[in-house]
Every structure is written in structure tokens, then in C-alpha cells.
PDB file of C-alpha atoms in Angstrom:
ATOM      1  CA  MET A   1      -1.411  49.167  12.856  1.00 58.00           C
ATOM      2  CA  THR A   2       1.399  47.739  14.972  1.00 60.00           C
ATOM      3  CA  VAL A   3       3.219  44.513  14.127  1.00 56.00           C
ATOM      4  CA  GLU A   4       4.914  42.558  16.895  1.00 61.00           C
ATOM      5  CA  LEU A   5       8.283  41.765  15.284  1.00 56.00           C
ATOM      6  CA  SER A   6       9.292  39.164  17.847  1.00 59.00           C
ATOM      7  CA  ASN A   7       6.466  36.895  16.561  1.00 60.00           C
ATOM      8  CA  ALA A   8       6.957  37.553  12.832  1.00 59.00           C
ATOM      9  CA  GLY A   9       8.741  35.192  10.458  1.00 66.00           C
ATOM     10  CA  PHE A  10       9.928  31.636  10.735  1.00 69.00           C
ATOM     11  CA  ARG A  11      10.933  30.356  14.149  1.00 74.00           C
ATOM     12  CA  THR A  12      12.121  26.894  15.012  1.00 79.00           C
ATOM     13  CA  THR A  13      14.540  25.038  17.216  1.00 81.00           C
ATOM     14  CA  VAL A  14      17.565  22.944  16.370  1.00 79.00           C
ATOM     15  CA  GLU A  15      15.641  19.846  17.516  1.00 80.00           C
ATOM     16  CA  GLU A  16      12.808  20.552  15.052  1.00 78.00           C
ATOM     17  CA  LEU A  17      15.319  20.812  12.199  1.00 76.00           C
ATOM     18  CA  ARG A  18      16.896  17.424  12.817  1.00 79.00           C
ATOM     19  CA  LEU A  19      16.211  14.897  10.075  1.00 83.00           C
ATOM     20  CA  ARG A  20      13.788  12.088  10.725  1.00 81.00           C
ATOM     21  CA  LYS A  21      14.394   8.466   9.899  1.00 86.00           C
ATOM     22  CA  TRP A  22      11.819   7.070   7.481  1.00 86.00           C
ATOM     23  CA  LEU A  23      10.952   3.497   6.595  1.00 90.00           C
ATOM     24  CA  LEU A  24      12.616   2.876   3.228  1.00 90.00           C
ATOM     25  CA  GLY A  25      13.295  -0.139   1.037  1.00 90.00           C
ATOM     26  CA  PRO A  26      10.889  -2.815  -0.150  1.00 90.00           C
ATOM     27  CA  GLY A  27      11.020  -5.016   2.952  1.00 89.00           C
ATOM     28  CA  GLN A  28       9.662  -8.557   2.800  1.00 93.00           C
ATOM     29  CA  PRO A  29       6.597  -9.389   0.690  1.00 92.00           C
ATOM     30  CA  SER A  30       5.589 -11.871   3.396  1.00 92.00           C
ATOM     31  CA  GLU A  31       4.526  -8.841   5.468  1.00 94.00           C
ATOM     32  CA  VAL A  32       1.738  -8.341   2.911  1.00 94.00           C
ATOM     33  CA  ILE A  33       0.966 -11.977   2.142  1.00 92.00           C
ATOM     34  CA  ASP A  34       0.599 -12.791   5.838  1.00 91.00           C
ATOM     35  CA  VAL A  35      -2.323 -10.336   6.028  1.00 91.00           C
ATOM     36  CA  PHE A  36      -4.554 -12.833   4.215  1.00 87.00           C
ATOM     37  CA  PRO A  37      -6.485 -15.381   6.268  1.00 74.00           C
ATOM     38  CA  GLU A  38      -4.898 -18.810   5.996  1.00 63.00           C
ATOM     39  CA  ALA A  39      -6.550 -21.426   3.781  1.00 50.00           C
ATOM     40  CA  ASN A  40     -10.106 -20.235   4.304  1.00 65.00           C
ATOM     41  CA  GLY A  41     -10.954 -20.456   0.612  1.00 74.00           C
ATOM     42  CA  ASP A  42     -11.779 -16.756   0.315  1.00 88.00           C
ATOM     43  CA  PHE A  43      -8.605 -15.956  -1.668  1.00 92.00           C
ATOM     44  CA  LYS A  44      -6.740 -17.656  -4.489  1.00 92.00           C
ATOM     45  CA  PHE A  45      -2.969 -17.249  -4.850  1.00 92.00           C
ATOM     46  CA  VAL A  46      -1.245 -17.665  -8.232  1.00 94.00           C
ATOM     47  CA  THR A  47       2.430 -17.241  -9.055  1.00 94.00           C
ATOM     48  CA  ASP A  48       3.090 -16.791 -12.768  1.00 95.00           C
ATOM     49  CA  ASP A  49       6.126 -17.601 -14.929  1.00 94.00           C
ATOM     50  CA  ARG A  50       7.737 -14.223 -14.075  1.00 92.00           C
ATOM     51  CA  ALA A  51       7.405 -15.001 -10.334  1.00 92.00           C
ATOM     52  CA  ASP A  52       4.790 -12.274  -9.990  1.00 94.00           C
ATOM     53  CA  LEU A  53       2.163 -13.038  -7.368  1.00 95.00           C
ATOM     54  CA  HIS A  54      -1.555 -12.530  -7.953  1.00 96.00           C
ATOM     55  CA  ILE A  55      -4.130 -12.779  -5.161  1.00 95.00           C
ATOM     56  CA  ALA A  56      -7.841 -12.576  -5.872  1.00 95.00           C
ATOM     57  CA  SER A  57     -10.918 -12.947  -3.728  1.00 94.00           C
ATOM     58  CA  ALA A  58     -13.239 -15.847  -4.484  1.00 90.00           C
ATOM     59  CA  ASP A  59     -15.879 -13.405  -5.761  1.00 91.00           C
ATOM     60  CA  GLY A  60     -13.307 -11.741  -8.043  1.00 93.00           C
ATOM     61  CA  ARG A  61     -13.852  -8.212  -6.723  1.00 95.00           C
ATOM     62  CA  PHE A  62     -10.571  -7.902  -4.807  1.00 96.00           C
ATOM     63  CA  TYR A  63      -7.189  -8.171  -6.536  1.00 97.00           C
ATOM     64  CA  LEU A  64      -3.647  -7.720  -5.299  1.00 97.00           C
ATOM     65  CA  GLY A  65      -0.683  -8.122  -7.611  1.00 96.00           C
ATOM     66  CA  TRP A  66       2.975  -8.116  -6.592  1.00 96.00           C
ATOM     67  CA  PHE A  67       5.471  -7.421  -9.343  1.00 95.00           C
ATOM     68  CA  PRO A  68       8.984  -7.529  -7.834  1.00 91.00           C
ATOM     69  CA  GLU A  69      10.604  -6.250 -11.048  1.00 88.00           C
ATOM     70  CA  GLY A  70       7.740  -3.940 -11.964  1.00 87.00           C
ATOM     71  CA  ARG A  71       4.676  -4.833 -14.014  1.00 88.00           C
ATOM     72  CA  PRO A  72       5.396  -5.361 -17.723  1.00 87.00           C
ATOM     73  CA  GLY A  73       4.578  -2.139 -19.532  1.00 90.00           C
ATOM     74  CA  ALA A  74       4.379  -0.245 -16.242  1.00 88.00           C
ATOM     75  CA  GLU A  75       7.736  -0.726 -14.506  1.00 81.00           C
ATOM     76  CA  ARG A  76       6.857   1.684 -11.693  1.00 90.00           C
ATOM     77  CA  GLU A  77       4.043  -0.588 -10.513  1.00 94.00           C
ATOM     78  CA  GLY A  78       5.296  -2.945  -7.831  1.00 95.00           C
ATOM     79  CA  TRP A  79       2.039  -3.587  -5.996  1.00 96.00           C
ATOM     80  CA  VAL A  80      -1.454  -3.126  -7.410  1.00 97.00           C
ATOM     81  CA  LEU A  81      -4.474  -3.301  -5.120  1.00 98.00           C
ATOM     82  CA  ALA A  82      -7.857  -3.075  -6.827  1.00 98.00           C
ATOM     83  CA  VAL A  83     -11.434  -3.472  -5.678  1.00 97.00           C
ATOM     84  CA  THR A  84     -14.152  -3.663  -8.310  1.00 97.00           C
ATOM     85  CA  GLY A  85     -17.078  -1.362  -7.743  1.00 95.00           C
ATOM     86  CA  THR A  86     -20.778  -1.978  -8.190  1.00 93.00           C
ATOM     87  CA  ALA A  87     -23.318  -0.620 -10.657  1.00 94.00           C
ATOM     88  CA  ARG A  88     -23.823   2.357  -8.347  1.00 96.00           C
ATOM     89  CA  VAL A  89     -20.462   2.893  -6.674  1.00 95.00           C
ATOM     90  CA  PRO A  90     -17.115   2.916  -8.515  1.00 97.00           C
ATOM     91  CA  GLY A  91     -14.278   0.748  -7.303  1.00 97.00           C
ATOM     92  CA  TYR A  92     -10.701   1.842  -6.795  1.00 97.00           C
ATOM     93  CA  ARG A  93      -7.142   0.984  -7.723  1.00 97.00           C
ATOM     94  CA  ILE A  94      -4.057   1.789  -5.651  1.00 97.00           C
ATOM     95  CA  VAL A  95      -0.560   1.438  -7.113  1.00 97.00           C
ATOM     96  CA  PHE A  96       2.667   1.278  -5.116  1.00 96.00           C
ATOM     97  CA  GLU A  97       6.115   1.474  -6.671  1.00 94.00           C
ATOM     98  CA  PRO A  98       8.339  -1.649  -6.443  1.00 92.00           C
ATOM     99  CA  HIS A  99      10.436  -0.184  -3.614  1.00 93.00           C
ATOM    100  CA  THR A 100       7.509   0.867  -1.432  1.00 95.00           C
ATOM    101  CA  PRO A 101       8.007  -0.727   1.995  1.00 96.00           C
ATOM    102  CA  ALA A 102       5.925  -3.909   2.237  1.00 95.00           C
ATOM    103  CA  ARG A 103       4.820  -2.879   5.720  1.00 96.00           C
ATOM    104  CA  LEU A 104       3.026   0.160   4.253  1.00 96.00           C
ATOM    105  CA  VAL A 105       1.399  -1.930   1.531  1.00 97.00           C
ATOM    106  CA  ALA A 106       0.266  -4.385   4.221  1.00 96.00           C
ATOM    107  CA  VAL A 107      -1.504  -1.568   6.069  1.00 96.00           C
ATOM    108  CA  ALA A 108      -3.437  -0.607   2.925  1.00 96.00           C
ATOM    109  CA  VAL A 109      -4.348  -4.247   2.206  1.00 96.00           C
ATOM    110  CA  ARG A 110      -5.382  -4.858   5.811  1.00 94.00           C
ATOM    111  CA  GLU A 111      -7.664  -1.805   5.761  1.00 94.00           C
ATOM    112  CA  ALA A 112      -9.187  -2.790   2.406  1.00 94.00           C
ATOM    113  CA  LEU A 113      -9.899  -6.313   3.700  1.00 92.00           C
ATOM    114  CA  ALA A 114     -11.400  -4.902   6.895  1.00 91.00           C
ATOM    115  CA  THR A 115     -14.037  -3.075   4.864  1.00 90.00           C
ATOM    116  CA  SER A 116     -15.335  -6.255   3.217  1.00 88.00           C
ATOM    117  CA  ARG A 117     -18.070  -8.449   4.586  1.00 81.00           C
ATOM    118  CA  LYS A 118     -19.985 -11.453   3.342  1.00 77.00           C
ATOM    119  CA  ARG A 119     -23.561 -10.944   2.293  1.00 73.00           C
TER     120      ARG A 119
END
């Protein structure tokens, strides 16, 4: 058996080793809130005494919570997106840390909303 040594091991270029810039920092919560259709009655918005924001669908199956200082008892939860399942199919819950970029949370919310439809 012959091994071609010129192709063995790790090869890269200086350009491939350069660091990337990544989206960091919480951004603006309005990037997420603006995803919701305006005043169509499908979603209720509530701000509590801690200034946490809670958004729920009219049917109660969709929930999004924003906890700028972390959720009480779970400080690493900044955003919580949950969709209640049915008797046959389980729902899901997605948690983002408080410093997750709002733009990324908005993408997840937008995709979750895109999967819903009225019966």
C-alpha cells in the first residue's frame, strides 16, 4: 500500500484561517416584536411589572416571552418561544440566552409563525 504524502494531513491557506466576524450582542427587541402582524387581533401583548414582555396567540398555543434581565429562577433565559402541541403531536420550546442577537430570535419567531395557519 502506498500513501501519497503530499495529500496527507491538514492543509489550509492563510485566508481560511482568518477569523470571521459574528453577530454578537442582544440587538434591539423591536427586531423581534416587529415580526408580529400589526393589530390584527391574533396576538396579545402584555408587559409585566418587571418590564418583561409576553406575547401569546389568541388561541393560546403560541407564546413568546422576552426577559431582558433573565427569567426569574432561570437567569439564562432571555427569550422563550413555545408552541403547544396537540393530543397526537408534541409541541416545542426554544430558549435563547439574554444576549442572543434579537435578529436571530426574530428569524426563529418568523419561521414558527410561518408554519401556523387558521383552520
